């Protein structure tokens, strides 16, 4: 589906403001000054201040328009223009870390800047425990203790702590999955640079910002210096047009893209999403008003799903432009891909790679053992509303264990408090209970990345399954998460089929990988 590479030049898509030069003028106003001798008040001439020649790099128009990522990095590096492949020092607006990488980042910061050094800005560092939380594992618990001690030393403003593991609701500061919490707590802002010690930090690109995962060493440096040397990535443009079918979700779109370009197709590239379909993902179907000043639009969560999985294609970052400006052919894109979304069908990614794309209907004979609905990719409020919608339409009960893991406390509250449209006032939690699902778990990353053995819903043991007329000793899970590599959710023999919330819900009802159109049409 890729079209020919677009490489052209044109005028800039932004305006560089020249410094306004003030010119003194004379006034006929009389001042109360006694002159030594009579002077004429007539103005003979006015001298214009001499203007020195400015270098071309700081004035005039830039010959090549910038992509969204280039615009953001140009601002952050205090440059008028950038080109892909260029290395620049970028000022960071927000640095995020969590319980898995936070201790390592802190260790590097103290080693390189000093045991008593202070972070560059205590209000620009966000620390969110979320990965290995509800576990008795001592090392996992120690990691959170390290974060707590450091945040106390540094007086970090945004530390979302958890102390009572027995009841997450007893911890008002605790949020849950970092990528969803960042958005809900107002840390995602258009035009800014957000770096985090997690590969799915790219999730925040949905808000029109540059967001990317970095390692502990880089994060330790940012923690002390507030900047990082980055190479400007070239941009791949994905144009998605057409009316979104009622049985598709953003997860199907990103699985289509990854299947098209492969898990290495966007290595160190920016993936920019545009088109009428993407624009529709910002239109309101309803509004979630959370228990704070944050108002979250449902369809923004679909944009988050798109950007969340760009790293599964090797992408440096994903971004949806924050404005509605039409992009013209003068922009410098490495490649462009076009999709008619109206013709797409529900998809899955078969084991053991996110680019192992297949139509859901082609996998109808794959028997499954469980369904997992959660994570930063598929554990948002919109995702659970989709599951509830399909369950409500079917009127059936699930045939396999179905695990519900909300991403954050706010999502958990939505599940229990917001009526599902068309359900007669029922909430998601009520519909899930009627369908026979497990009780919604405490918000966290859960089994998405395995974790300690006592992690909720972890795939610990192989189970007997019947797959395509073959008796196999492994567990098969349909999951709304983002990766399906061997051992990703626990046991190395586990088989993971990545799917949208619709497809996951339909599969739970049949016990086989199922096309959701069986229940939605």
mmCIF file of N, CA, C and O in Angstrom, residues 306-359:
data_model
loop_
_atom_site.group_PDB
_atom_site.id
_atom_site.type_symbol
_atom_site.label_atom_id
_atom_site.label_comp_id
_atom_site.label_asym_id
_atom_site.label_seq_id
_atom_site.Cartn_x
_atom_site.Cartn_y
_atom_site.Cartn_z
ATOM 1 N N UNK A 306 -3.756 4.258 18.853
ATOM 2 C CA UNK A 306 -2.964 4.333 17.618
ATOM 3 C C UNK A 306 -1.501 4.608 17.925
ATOM 4 O O UNK A 306 -0.602 3.906 17.448
ATOM 5 N N UNK A 307 -1.264 5.657 18.721
ATOM 6 C CA UNK A 307 0.114 6.064 19.005
ATOM 7 C C UNK A 307 0.824 5.091 19.938
ATOM 8 O O UNK A 307 2.045 4.942 19.879
ATOM 9 N N UNK A 308 0.075 4.438 20.793
ATOM 10 C CA UNK A 308 0.648 3.532 21.776
ATOM 11 C C UNK A 308 1.511 2.443 21.149
ATOM 12 O O UNK A 308 2.576 2.094 21.664
ATOM 13 N N UNK A 309 1.058 1.899 20.023
ATOM 14 C CA UNK A 309 1.735 0.732 19.463
ATOM 15 C C UNK A 309 2.695 1.039 18.317
ATOM 16 O O UNK A 309 3.155 0.130 17.638
ATOM 17 N N UNK A 310 3.058 2.309 18.118
ATOM 18 C CA UNK A 310 4.029 2.589 17.056
ATOM 19 C C UNK A 310 5.376 1.950 17.372
ATOM 20 O O UNK A 310 6.130 1.575 16.473
ATOM 21 N N UNK A 311 5.681 1.794 18.650
ATOM 22 C CA UNK A 311 6.954 1.186 19.013
ATOM 23 C C UNK A 311 6.993 -0.282 18.596
ATOM 24 O O UNK A 311 8.069 -0.842 18.383
ATOM 25 N N UNK A 312 5.821 -0.910 18.454
ATOM 26 C CA UNK A 312 5.786 -2.293 17.965
ATOM 27 C C UNK A 312 6.198 -2.380 16.491
ATOM 28 O O UNK A 312 6.444 -3.475 15.984
ATOM 29 N N UNK A 313 6.262 -1.245 15.814
ATOM 30 C CA UNK A 313 6.781 -1.198 14.452
ATOM 31 C C UNK A 313 8.196 -0.620 14.435
ATOM 32 O O UNK A 313 8.747 -0.365 13.371
ATOM 33 N N UNK A 314 8.757 -0.405 15.625
ATOM 34 C CA UNK A 314 10.099 0.158 15.729
ATOM 35 C C UNK A 314 10.130 1.666 15.761
ATOM 36 O O UNK A 314 11.208 2.261 15.749
ATOM 37 N N UNK A 315 8.959 2.322 15.799
ATOM 38 C CA UNK A 315 8.894 3.767 15.700
ATOM 39 C C UNK A 315 9.533 4.495 16.875
ATOM 40 O O UNK A 315 9.463 4.033 18.017
ATOM 41 N N UNK A 316 10.142 5.646 16.582
ATOM 42 C CA UNK A 316 10.692 6.500 17.633
ATOM 43 C C UNK A 316 9.563 7.193 18.373
ATOM 44 O O UNK A 316 9.614 7.357 19.593
ATOM 45 N N UNK A 317 8.557 7.619 17.628
ATOM 46 C CA UNK A 317 7.390 8.254 18.235
ATOM 47 C C UNK A 317 6.222 8.190 17.262
ATOM 48 O O UNK A 317 6.396 7.963 16.061
ATOM 49 N N UNK A 318 5.030 8.344 17.798
ATOM 50 C CA UNK A 318 3.832 8.462 16.974
ATOM 51 C C UNK A 318 3.185 9.785 17.319
ATOM 52 O O UNK A 318 3.299 10.260 18.447
ATOM 53 N N UNK A 319 2.509 10.395 16.355
ATOM 54 C CA UNK A 319 1.918 11.692 16.643
ATOM 55 C C UNK A 319 0.681 11.922 15.788
ATOM 56 O O UNK A 319 0.629 11.539 14.613
ATOM 57 N N UNK A 320 -0.333 12.492 16.416
ATOM 58 C CA UNK A 320 -1.514 12.975 15.715
ATOM 59 C C UNK A 320 -1.467 14.494 15.835
ATOM 60 O O UNK A 320 -1.460 15.015 16.945
ATOM 61 N N UNK A 321 -1.404 15.207 14.725
ATOM 62 C CA UNK A 321 -1.331 16.675 14.803
ATOM 63 C C UNK A 321 -2.449 17.237 15.668
ATOM 64 O O UNK A 321 -3.607 16.816 15.572
ATOM 65 N N UNK A 322 -2.099 18.202 16.501
ATOM 66 C CA UNK A 322 -3.068 18.745 17.447
ATOM 67 C C UNK A 322 -4.054 19.695 16.800
ATOM 68 O O UNK A 322 -5.093 19.992 17.372
ATOM 69 N N UNK A 323 -3.732 20.190 15.595
ATOM 70 C CA UNK A 323 -4.646 21.114 14.924
ATOM 71 C C UNK A 323 -5.283 20.419 13.731
ATOM 72 O O UNK A 323 -5.012 19.260 13.445
ATOM 73 N N UNK A 324 -6.148 21.135 13.031
ATOM 74 C CA UNK A 324 -6.871 20.561 11.903
ATOM 75 C C UNK A 324 -6.331 21.044 10.567
ATOM 76 O O UNK A 324 -7.003 20.968 9.545
ATOM 77 N N UNK A 325 -5.096 21.584 10.570
ATOM 78 C CA UNK A 325 -4.526 22.076 9.322
ATOM 79 C C UNK A 325 -4.322 20.945 8.333
ATOM 80 O O UNK A 325 -3.856 19.866 8.677
ATOM 81 N N UNK A 326 -4.669 21.198 7.084
ATOM 82 C CA UNK A 326 -4.459 20.204 6.047
ATOM 83 C C UNK A 326 -2.976 20.170 5.687
ATOM 84 O O UNK A 326 -2.332 21.201 5.546
ATOM 85 N N UNK A 327 -2.458 18.977 5.507
ATOM 86 C CA UNK A 327 -1.055 18.843 5.154
ATOM 87 C C UNK A 327 -0.904 18.822 3.642
ATOM 88 O O UNK A 327 -1.642 18.141 2.935
ATOM 89 N N UNK A 328 0.044 19.596 3.181
ATOM 90 C CA UNK A 328 0.241 19.717 1.742
ATOM 91 C C UNK A 328 1.443 18.907 1.307
ATOM 92 O O UNK A 328 2.268 18.483 2.115
ATOM 93 N N UNK A 329 1.575 18.736 0.004
ATOM 94 C CA UNK A 329 2.596 17.843 -0.537
ATOM 95 C C UNK A 329 4.017 18.365 -0.355
ATOM 96 O O UNK A 329 4.971 17.652 -0.620
ATOM 97 N N UNK A 330 4.164 19.618 0.098
ATOM 98 C CA UNK A 330 5.509 20.145 0.280
ATOM 99 C C UNK A 330 6.179 19.626 1.539
ATOM 100 O O UNK A 330 7.369 19.828 1.738
ATOM 101 N N UNK A 331 5.420 18.976 2.425
ATOM 102 C CA UNK A 331 6.033 18.439 3.632
ATOM 103 C C UNK A 331 6.956 17.282 3.293
ATOM 104 O O UNK A 331 6.725 16.521 2.354
ATOM 105 N N UNK A 332 7.975 17.135 4.114
ATOM 106 C CA UNK A 332 9.035 16.182 3.836
ATOM 107 C C UNK A 332 8.756 14.857 4.556
ATOM 108 O O UNK A 332 9.119 14.676 5.710
ATOM 109 N N UNK A 333 8.106 13.926 3.861
ATOM 110 C CA UNK A 333 7.842 12.607 4.423
ATOM 111 C C UNK A 333 8.711 11.574 3.721
ATOM 112 O O UNK A 333 8.921 11.636 2.502
ATOM 113 N N UNK A 334 9.204 10.619 4.496
ATOM 114 C CA UNK A 334 10.028 9.569 3.910
ATOM 115 C C UNK A 334 9.183 8.663 3.029
ATOM 116 O O UNK A 334 9.567 8.307 1.911
ATOM 117 N N UNK A 335 8.009 8.298 3.515
ATOM 118 C CA UNK A 335 7.063 7.475 2.769
ATOM 119 C C UNK A 335 5.652 7.816 3.205
ATOM 120 O O UNK A 335 5.450 8.338 4.311
ATOM 121 N N UNK A 336 4.701 7.501 2.361
ATOM 122 C CA UNK A 336 3.300 7.735 2.703
ATOM 123 C C UNK A 336 2.504 6.457 2.438
ATOM 124 O O UNK A 336 2.696 5.795 1.423
ATOM 125 N N UNK A 337 1.637 6.129 3.382
ATOM 126 C CA UNK A 337 0.775 4.956 3.269
ATOM 127 C C UNK A 337 -0.676 5.420 3.360
ATOM 128 O O UNK A 337 -1.019 6.226 4.219
ATOM 129 N N UNK A 338 -1.516 4.891 2.491
ATOM 130 C CA UNK A 338 -2.930 5.278 2.490
ATOM 131 C C UNK A 338 -3.815 4.054 2.716
ATOM 132 O O UNK A 338 -3.563 2.982 2.142
ATOM 133 N N UNK A 339 -4.845 4.245 3.538
ATOM 134 C CA UNK A 339 -5.771 3.159 3.849
ATOM 135 C C UNK A 339 -7.205 3.653 3.714
ATOM 136 O O UNK A 339 -7.532 4.744 4.182
ATOM 137 N N UNK A 340 -8.033 2.828 3.077
ATOM 138 C CA UNK A 340 -9.476 3.074 3.062
ATOM 139 C C UNK A 340 -10.058 2.262 4.208
ATOM 140 O O UNK A 340 -10.281 1.057 4.086
ATOM 141 N N UNK A 341 -10.287 2.923 5.329
ATOM 142 C CA UNK A 341 -10.699 2.240 6.545
ATOM 143 C C UNK A 341 -12.044 1.541 6.383
ATOM 144 O O UNK A 341 -12.302 0.510 7.018
ATOM 145 N N UNK A 342 -12.895 2.070 5.534
ATOM 146 C CA UNK A 342 -14.229 1.486 5.353
ATOM 147 C C UNK A 342 -14.177 0.061 4.818
ATOM 148 O O UNK A 342 -15.144 -0.689 4.941
ATOM 149 N N UNK A 343 -13.037 -0.327 4.249
ATOM 150 C CA UNK A 343 -12.905 -1.667 3.670
ATOM 151 C C UNK A 343 -12.145 -2.645 4.569
ATOM 152 O O UNK A 343 -11.969 -3.810 4.208
ATOM 153 N N UNK A 344 -11.718 -2.192 5.729
ATOM 154 C CA UNK A 344 -10.959 -3.063 6.629
ATOM 155 C C UNK A 344 -11.878 -3.980 7.420
ATOM 156 O O UNK A 344 -13.051 -3.678 7.637
ATOM 157 N N UNK A 345 -11.317 -5.094 7.883
ATOM 158 C CA UNK A 345 -12.045 -6.055 8.694
ATOM 159 C C UNK A 345 -11.351 -6.211 10.048
ATOM 160 O O UNK A 345 -10.179 -5.851 10.205
ATOM 161 N N UNK A 346 -12.056 -6.760 11.053
ATOM 162 C CA UNK A 346 -11.428 -6.994 12.357
ATOM 163 C C UNK A 346 -10.202 -7.894 12.236
ATOM 164 O O UNK A 346 -10.230 -8.907 11.522
ATOM 165 N N UNK A 347 -9.139 -7.530 12.934
ATOM 166 C CA UNK A 347 -7.862 -8.228 12.818
ATOM 167 C C UNK A 347 -7.384 -8.774 14.156
ATOM 168 O O UNK A 347 -7.843 -8.363 15.223
ATOM 169 N N UNK A 348 -6.445 -9.688 14.076
ATOM 170 C CA UNK A 348 -5.682 -10.133 15.237
ATOM 171 C C UNK A 348 -4.224 -10.213 14.822
ATOM 172 O O UNK A 348 -3.910 -10.264 13.629
ATOM 173 N N UNK A 349 -3.344 -10.205 15.817
ATOM 174 C CA UNK A 349 -1.936 -10.509 15.572
ATOM 175 C C UNK A 349 -1.676 -11.858 16.230
ATOM 176 O O UNK A 349 -1.789 -12.002 17.441
ATOM 177 N N UNK A 350 -1.359 -12.848 15.414
ATOM 178 C CA UNK A 350 -1.141 -14.198 15.922
ATOM 179 C C UNK A 350 0.221 -14.299 16.612
ATOM 180 O O UNK A 350 1.102 -13.469 16.395
ATOM 181 N N UNK A 351 0.410 -15.333 17.451
ATOM 182 C CA UNK A 351 1.715 -15.538 18.081
ATOM 183 C C UNK A 351 2.786 -15.684 16.988
ATOM 184 O O UNK A 351 2.495 -16.229 15.928
ATOM 185 N N UNK A 352 3.980 -15.215 17.226
ATOM 186 C CA UNK A 352 4.501 -14.550 18.413
ATOM 187 C C UNK A 352 5.050 -13.176 18.039
ATOM 188 O O UNK A 352 6.119 -12.767 18.509
ATOM 189 N N UNK A 353 4.290 -12.419 17.245
ATOM 190 C CA UNK A 353 4.770 -11.109 16.826
ATOM 191 C C UNK A 353 3.599 -10.196 16.485
ATOM 192 O O UNK A 353 2.619 -10.637 15.886
ATOM 193 N N UNK A 354 3.681 -8.919 16.839
ATOM 194 C CA UNK A 354 2.595 -7.981 16.535
ATOM 195 C C UNK A 354 2.351 -7.775 15.050
ATOM 196 O O UNK A 354 1.296 -7.243 14.669
ATOM 197 N N UNK A 355 3.301 -8.158 14.200
ATOM 198 C CA UNK A 355 3.076 -8.004 12.759
ATOM 199 C C UNK A 355 2.573 -9.285 12.092
ATOM 200 O O UNK A 355 2.415 -9.341 10.866
ATOM 201 N N UNK A 356 2.281 -10.313 12.909
ATOM 202 C CA UNK A 356 1.759 -11.572 12.357
ATOM 203 C C UNK A 356 0.244 -11.430 12.167
ATOM 204 O O UNK A 356 -0.560 -12.106 12.809
ATOM 205 N N UNK A 357 -0.105 -10.560 11.256
ATOM 206 C CA UNK A 357 -1.493 -10.126 11.070
ATOM 207 C C UNK A 357 -2.350 -11.196 10.395
ATOM 208 O O UNK A 357 -1.903 -11.902 9.499
ATOM 209 N N UNK A 358 -3.599 -11.275 10.868
ATOM 210 C CA UNK A 358 -4.577 -12.182 10.246
ATOM 211 C C UNK A 358 -5.977 -11.626 10.488
ATOM 212 O O UNK A 358 -6.215 -10.912 11.461
ATOM 213 N N UNK A 359 -6.891 -11.956 9.606
ATOM 214 C CA UNK A 359 -8.283 -11.591 9.830
ATOM 215 C C UNK A 359 -8.831 -12.427 10.974
ATOM 216 O O UNK A 359 -8.542 -13.623 11.066
#
